[in-house]
mmCIF file of C-alpha atoms and ligand atoms in Angstrom:
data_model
loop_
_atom_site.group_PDB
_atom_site.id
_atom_site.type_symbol
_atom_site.label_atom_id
_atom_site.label_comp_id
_atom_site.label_asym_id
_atom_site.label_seq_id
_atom_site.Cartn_x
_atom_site.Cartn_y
_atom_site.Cartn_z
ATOM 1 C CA UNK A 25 70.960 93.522 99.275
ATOM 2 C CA UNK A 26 73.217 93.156 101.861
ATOM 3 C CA UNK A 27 76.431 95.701 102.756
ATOM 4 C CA UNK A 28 79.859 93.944 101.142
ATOM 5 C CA UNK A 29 82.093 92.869 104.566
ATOM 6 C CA UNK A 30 84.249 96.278 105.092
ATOM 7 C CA UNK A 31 86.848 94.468 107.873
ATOM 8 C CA UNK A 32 87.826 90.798 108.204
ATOM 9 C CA UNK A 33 89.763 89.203 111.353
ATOM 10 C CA UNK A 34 93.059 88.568 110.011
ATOM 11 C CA UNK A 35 96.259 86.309 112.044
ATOM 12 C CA UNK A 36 99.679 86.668 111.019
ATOM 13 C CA UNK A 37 102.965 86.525 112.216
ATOM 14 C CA UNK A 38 105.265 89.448 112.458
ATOM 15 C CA UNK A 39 108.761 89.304 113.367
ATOM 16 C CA UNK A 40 107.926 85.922 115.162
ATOM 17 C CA UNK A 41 105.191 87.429 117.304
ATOM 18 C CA UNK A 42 101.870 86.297 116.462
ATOM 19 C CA UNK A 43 99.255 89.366 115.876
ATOM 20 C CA UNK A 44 95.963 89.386 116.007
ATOM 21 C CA UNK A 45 93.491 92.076 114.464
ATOM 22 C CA UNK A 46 90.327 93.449 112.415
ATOM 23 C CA UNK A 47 91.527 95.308 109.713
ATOM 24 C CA UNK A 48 89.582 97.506 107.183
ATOM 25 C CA UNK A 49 89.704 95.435 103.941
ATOM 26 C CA UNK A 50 90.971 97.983 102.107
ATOM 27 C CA UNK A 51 94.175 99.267 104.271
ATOM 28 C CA UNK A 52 97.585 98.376 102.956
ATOM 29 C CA UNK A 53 100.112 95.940 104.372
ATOM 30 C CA UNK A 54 102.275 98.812 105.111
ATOM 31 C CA UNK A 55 99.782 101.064 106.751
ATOM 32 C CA UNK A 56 98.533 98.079 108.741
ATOM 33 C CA UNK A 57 102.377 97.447 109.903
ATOM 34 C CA UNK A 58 103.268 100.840 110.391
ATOM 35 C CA UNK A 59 100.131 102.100 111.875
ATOM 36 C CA UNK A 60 98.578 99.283 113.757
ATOM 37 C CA UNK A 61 101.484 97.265 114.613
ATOM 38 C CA UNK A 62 104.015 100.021 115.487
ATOM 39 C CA UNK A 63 106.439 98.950 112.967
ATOM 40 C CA UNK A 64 107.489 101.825 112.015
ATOM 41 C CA UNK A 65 111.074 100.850 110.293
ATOM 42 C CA UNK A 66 108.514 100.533 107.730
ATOM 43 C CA UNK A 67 108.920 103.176 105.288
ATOM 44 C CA UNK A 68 106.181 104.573 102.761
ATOM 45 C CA UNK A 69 107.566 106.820 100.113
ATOM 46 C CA UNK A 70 105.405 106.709 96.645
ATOM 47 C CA UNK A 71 102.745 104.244 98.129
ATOM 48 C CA UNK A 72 102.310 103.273 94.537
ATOM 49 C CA UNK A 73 104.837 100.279 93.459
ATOM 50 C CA UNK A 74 107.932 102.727 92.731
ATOM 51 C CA UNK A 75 110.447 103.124 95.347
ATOM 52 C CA UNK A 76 110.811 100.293 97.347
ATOM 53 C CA UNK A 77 110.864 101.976 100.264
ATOM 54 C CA UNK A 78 107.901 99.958 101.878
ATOM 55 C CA UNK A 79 109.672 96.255 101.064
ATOM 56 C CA UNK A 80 109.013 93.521 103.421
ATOM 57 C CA UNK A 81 109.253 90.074 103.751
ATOM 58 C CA UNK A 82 106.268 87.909 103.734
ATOM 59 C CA UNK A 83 106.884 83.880 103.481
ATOM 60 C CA UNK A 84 110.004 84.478 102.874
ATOM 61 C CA UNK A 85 109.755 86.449 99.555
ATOM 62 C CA UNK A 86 110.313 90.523 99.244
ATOM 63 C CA UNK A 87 106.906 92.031 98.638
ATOM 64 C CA UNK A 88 105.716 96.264 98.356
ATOM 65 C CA UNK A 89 103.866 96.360 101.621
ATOM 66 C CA UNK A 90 102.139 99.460 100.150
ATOM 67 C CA UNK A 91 100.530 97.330 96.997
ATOM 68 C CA UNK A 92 99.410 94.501 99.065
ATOM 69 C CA UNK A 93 96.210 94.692 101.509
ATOM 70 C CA UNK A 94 96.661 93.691 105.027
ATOM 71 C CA UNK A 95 94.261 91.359 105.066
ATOM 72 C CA UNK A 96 95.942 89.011 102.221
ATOM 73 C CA UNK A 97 98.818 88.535 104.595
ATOM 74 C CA UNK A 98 96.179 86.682 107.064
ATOM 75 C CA UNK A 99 98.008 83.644 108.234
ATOM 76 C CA UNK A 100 101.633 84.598 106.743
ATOM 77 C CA UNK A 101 105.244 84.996 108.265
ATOM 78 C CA UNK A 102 106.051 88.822 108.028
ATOM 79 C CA UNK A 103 109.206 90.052 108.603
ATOM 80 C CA UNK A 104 110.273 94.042 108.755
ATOM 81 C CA UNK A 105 113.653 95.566 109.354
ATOM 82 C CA UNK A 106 112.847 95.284 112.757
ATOM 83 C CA UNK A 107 113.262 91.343 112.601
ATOM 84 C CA UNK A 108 115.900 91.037 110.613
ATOM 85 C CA UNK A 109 118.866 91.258 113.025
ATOM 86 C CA UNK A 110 119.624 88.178 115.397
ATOM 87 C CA UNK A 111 117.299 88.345 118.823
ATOM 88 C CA UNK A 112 120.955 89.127 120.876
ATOM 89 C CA UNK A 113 120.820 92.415 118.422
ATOM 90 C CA UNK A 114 123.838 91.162 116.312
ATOM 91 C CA UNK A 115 123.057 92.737 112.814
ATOM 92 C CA UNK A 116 122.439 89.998 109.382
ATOM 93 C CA UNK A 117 125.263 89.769 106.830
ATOM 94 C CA UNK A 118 123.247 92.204 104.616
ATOM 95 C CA UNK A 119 122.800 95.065 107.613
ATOM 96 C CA UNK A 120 126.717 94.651 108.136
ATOM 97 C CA UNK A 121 127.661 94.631 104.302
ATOM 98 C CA UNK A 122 125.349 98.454 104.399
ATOM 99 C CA UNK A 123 127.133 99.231 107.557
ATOM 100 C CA UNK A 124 130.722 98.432 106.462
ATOM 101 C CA UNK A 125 130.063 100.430 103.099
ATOM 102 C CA UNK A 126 128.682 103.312 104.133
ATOM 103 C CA UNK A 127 125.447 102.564 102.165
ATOM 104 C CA UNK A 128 122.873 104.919 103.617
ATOM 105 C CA UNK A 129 122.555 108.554 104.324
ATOM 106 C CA UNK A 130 119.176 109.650 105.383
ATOM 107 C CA UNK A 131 118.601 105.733 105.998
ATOM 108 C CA UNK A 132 115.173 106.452 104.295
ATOM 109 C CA UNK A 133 115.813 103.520 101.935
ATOM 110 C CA UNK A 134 117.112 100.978 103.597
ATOM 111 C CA UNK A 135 114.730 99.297 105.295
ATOM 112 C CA UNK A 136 113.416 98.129 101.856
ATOM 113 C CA UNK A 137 116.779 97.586 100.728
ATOM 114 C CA UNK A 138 117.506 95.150 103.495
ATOM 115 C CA UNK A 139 114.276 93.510 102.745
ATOM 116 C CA UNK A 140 115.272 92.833 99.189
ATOM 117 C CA UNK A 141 118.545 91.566 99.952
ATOM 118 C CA UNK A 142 117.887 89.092 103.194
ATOM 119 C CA UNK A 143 114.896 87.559 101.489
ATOM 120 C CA UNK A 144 117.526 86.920 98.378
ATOM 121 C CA UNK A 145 119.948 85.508 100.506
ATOM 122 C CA UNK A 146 117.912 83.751 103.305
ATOM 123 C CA UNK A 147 118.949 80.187 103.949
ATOM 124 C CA UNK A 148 122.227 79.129 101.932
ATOM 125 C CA UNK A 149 120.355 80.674 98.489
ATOM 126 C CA UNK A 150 123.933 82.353 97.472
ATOM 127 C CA UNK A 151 122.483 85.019 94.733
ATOM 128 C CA UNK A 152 125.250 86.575 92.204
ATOM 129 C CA UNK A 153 126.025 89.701 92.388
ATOM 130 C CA UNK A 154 124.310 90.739 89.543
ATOM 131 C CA UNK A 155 121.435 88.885 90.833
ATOM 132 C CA UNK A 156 121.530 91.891 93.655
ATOM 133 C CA UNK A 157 122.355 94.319 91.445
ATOM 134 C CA UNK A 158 119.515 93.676 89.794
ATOM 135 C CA UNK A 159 117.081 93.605 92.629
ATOM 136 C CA UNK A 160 118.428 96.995 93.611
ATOM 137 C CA UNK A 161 116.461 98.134 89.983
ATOM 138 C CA UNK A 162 113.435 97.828 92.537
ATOM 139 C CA UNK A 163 114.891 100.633 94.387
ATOM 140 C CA UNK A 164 115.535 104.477 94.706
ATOM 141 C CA UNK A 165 117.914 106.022 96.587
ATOM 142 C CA UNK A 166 117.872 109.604 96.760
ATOM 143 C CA UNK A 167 121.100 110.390 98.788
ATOM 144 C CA UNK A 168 123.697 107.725 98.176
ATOM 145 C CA UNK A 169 124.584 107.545 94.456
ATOM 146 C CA UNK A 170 124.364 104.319 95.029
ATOM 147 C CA UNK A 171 128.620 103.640 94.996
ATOM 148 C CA UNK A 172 128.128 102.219 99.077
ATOM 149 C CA UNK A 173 124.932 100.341 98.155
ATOM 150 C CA UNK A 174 126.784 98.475 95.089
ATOM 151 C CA UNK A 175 130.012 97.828 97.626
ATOM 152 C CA UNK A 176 128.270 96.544 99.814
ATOM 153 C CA UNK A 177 126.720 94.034 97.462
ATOM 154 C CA UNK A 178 130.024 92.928 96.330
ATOM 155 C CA UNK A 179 131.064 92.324 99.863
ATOM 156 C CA UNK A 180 127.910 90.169 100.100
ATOM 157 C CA UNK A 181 128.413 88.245 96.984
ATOM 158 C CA UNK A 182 132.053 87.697 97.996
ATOM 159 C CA UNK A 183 130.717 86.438 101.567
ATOM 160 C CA UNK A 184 132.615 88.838 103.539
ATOM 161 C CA UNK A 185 129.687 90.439 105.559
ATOM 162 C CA UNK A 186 130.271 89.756 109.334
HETATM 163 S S1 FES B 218 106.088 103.134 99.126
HETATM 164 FE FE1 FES B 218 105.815 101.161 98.295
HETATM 165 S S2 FES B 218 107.047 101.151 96.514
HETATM 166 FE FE2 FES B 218 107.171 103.208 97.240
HETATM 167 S S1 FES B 219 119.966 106.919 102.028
HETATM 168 FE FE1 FES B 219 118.550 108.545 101.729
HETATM 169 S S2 FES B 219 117.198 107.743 100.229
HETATM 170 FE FE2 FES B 219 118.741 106.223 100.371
#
């Protein structure tokens, strides 16, 4: 009988730049990003589905990069924290709004938590504020109490991010 395949050539785009690799079949999203791709902005806390830490965009929705395999991103649109600001380096609403509020401390968090927040408001989707509030259930934050992180949604929800 025949070995199972242990790495498959995989294409995806990340941050608009296409990528190209052979990836072990059983190495995470967020290992593969961080690791491989040099994305580092990509955090890993619990690397089991708790934290948030590791969110992502991929097609447009907010996925845990550890919980997903690299390879079942092959021939998706990935986007980190790293692509989220405009190419001229002016920062998205949702980078201001955590800016403006004083929403971070360590900063370990946010990555994920900007994630969460531009794939819920990308395009003219116009989430509630509870409808962040709620998303932010799919994240810790050790430092900030979370006081700046809820401000800043309000600021959001009231469209007053820069
Ligand atoms: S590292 Fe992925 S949810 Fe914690
Ligand atoms: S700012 Fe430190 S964990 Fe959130």
């Amino acid at each position: 009988m025949s070995e199972p395949q242990s790495s498959f050539r995989v294409e995806m785009t990340i941050n608009g730049r296409a990528k190209h690799a052979t990836i072990e079949a059983r190495k995470s999203l967020g290992d593969f990003l961080r690791d491989d791709a040099g994305y580092t902005g990509v955090h890993l806390g619990c690397e089991h589905g708790v934290c948030g830490a590791c969110t992502v965009i991929v097609d447009g929705k907010a996925v845990r990069s550890c919980l997903m395999l690299a390879v079942q991103a092959d021939g998706c649109e990935v986007t980190t924290v790293e692509g989220v600001a405009q190419a001229d380096g002016t920062f998205h609403p949702v980078q201001a709004a955590l800016r403006e509020e004083h929403a971070l401390q360590c900063g370990f968090c946010t990555p994920g938590i900007v994630c969460t927040l531009t794939a819920l408001t990308k395009g003219d989707q116009k989430p509630t504020e509870e409808q962040m509030l709620a998303a932010m259930s799919g994240h810790i934050c050790r430092c900030t109490g979370y006081q700046g992180i809820r401000r800043a949604i309000t600021r959001l929800a009231a469209g007053e991010a820069a």
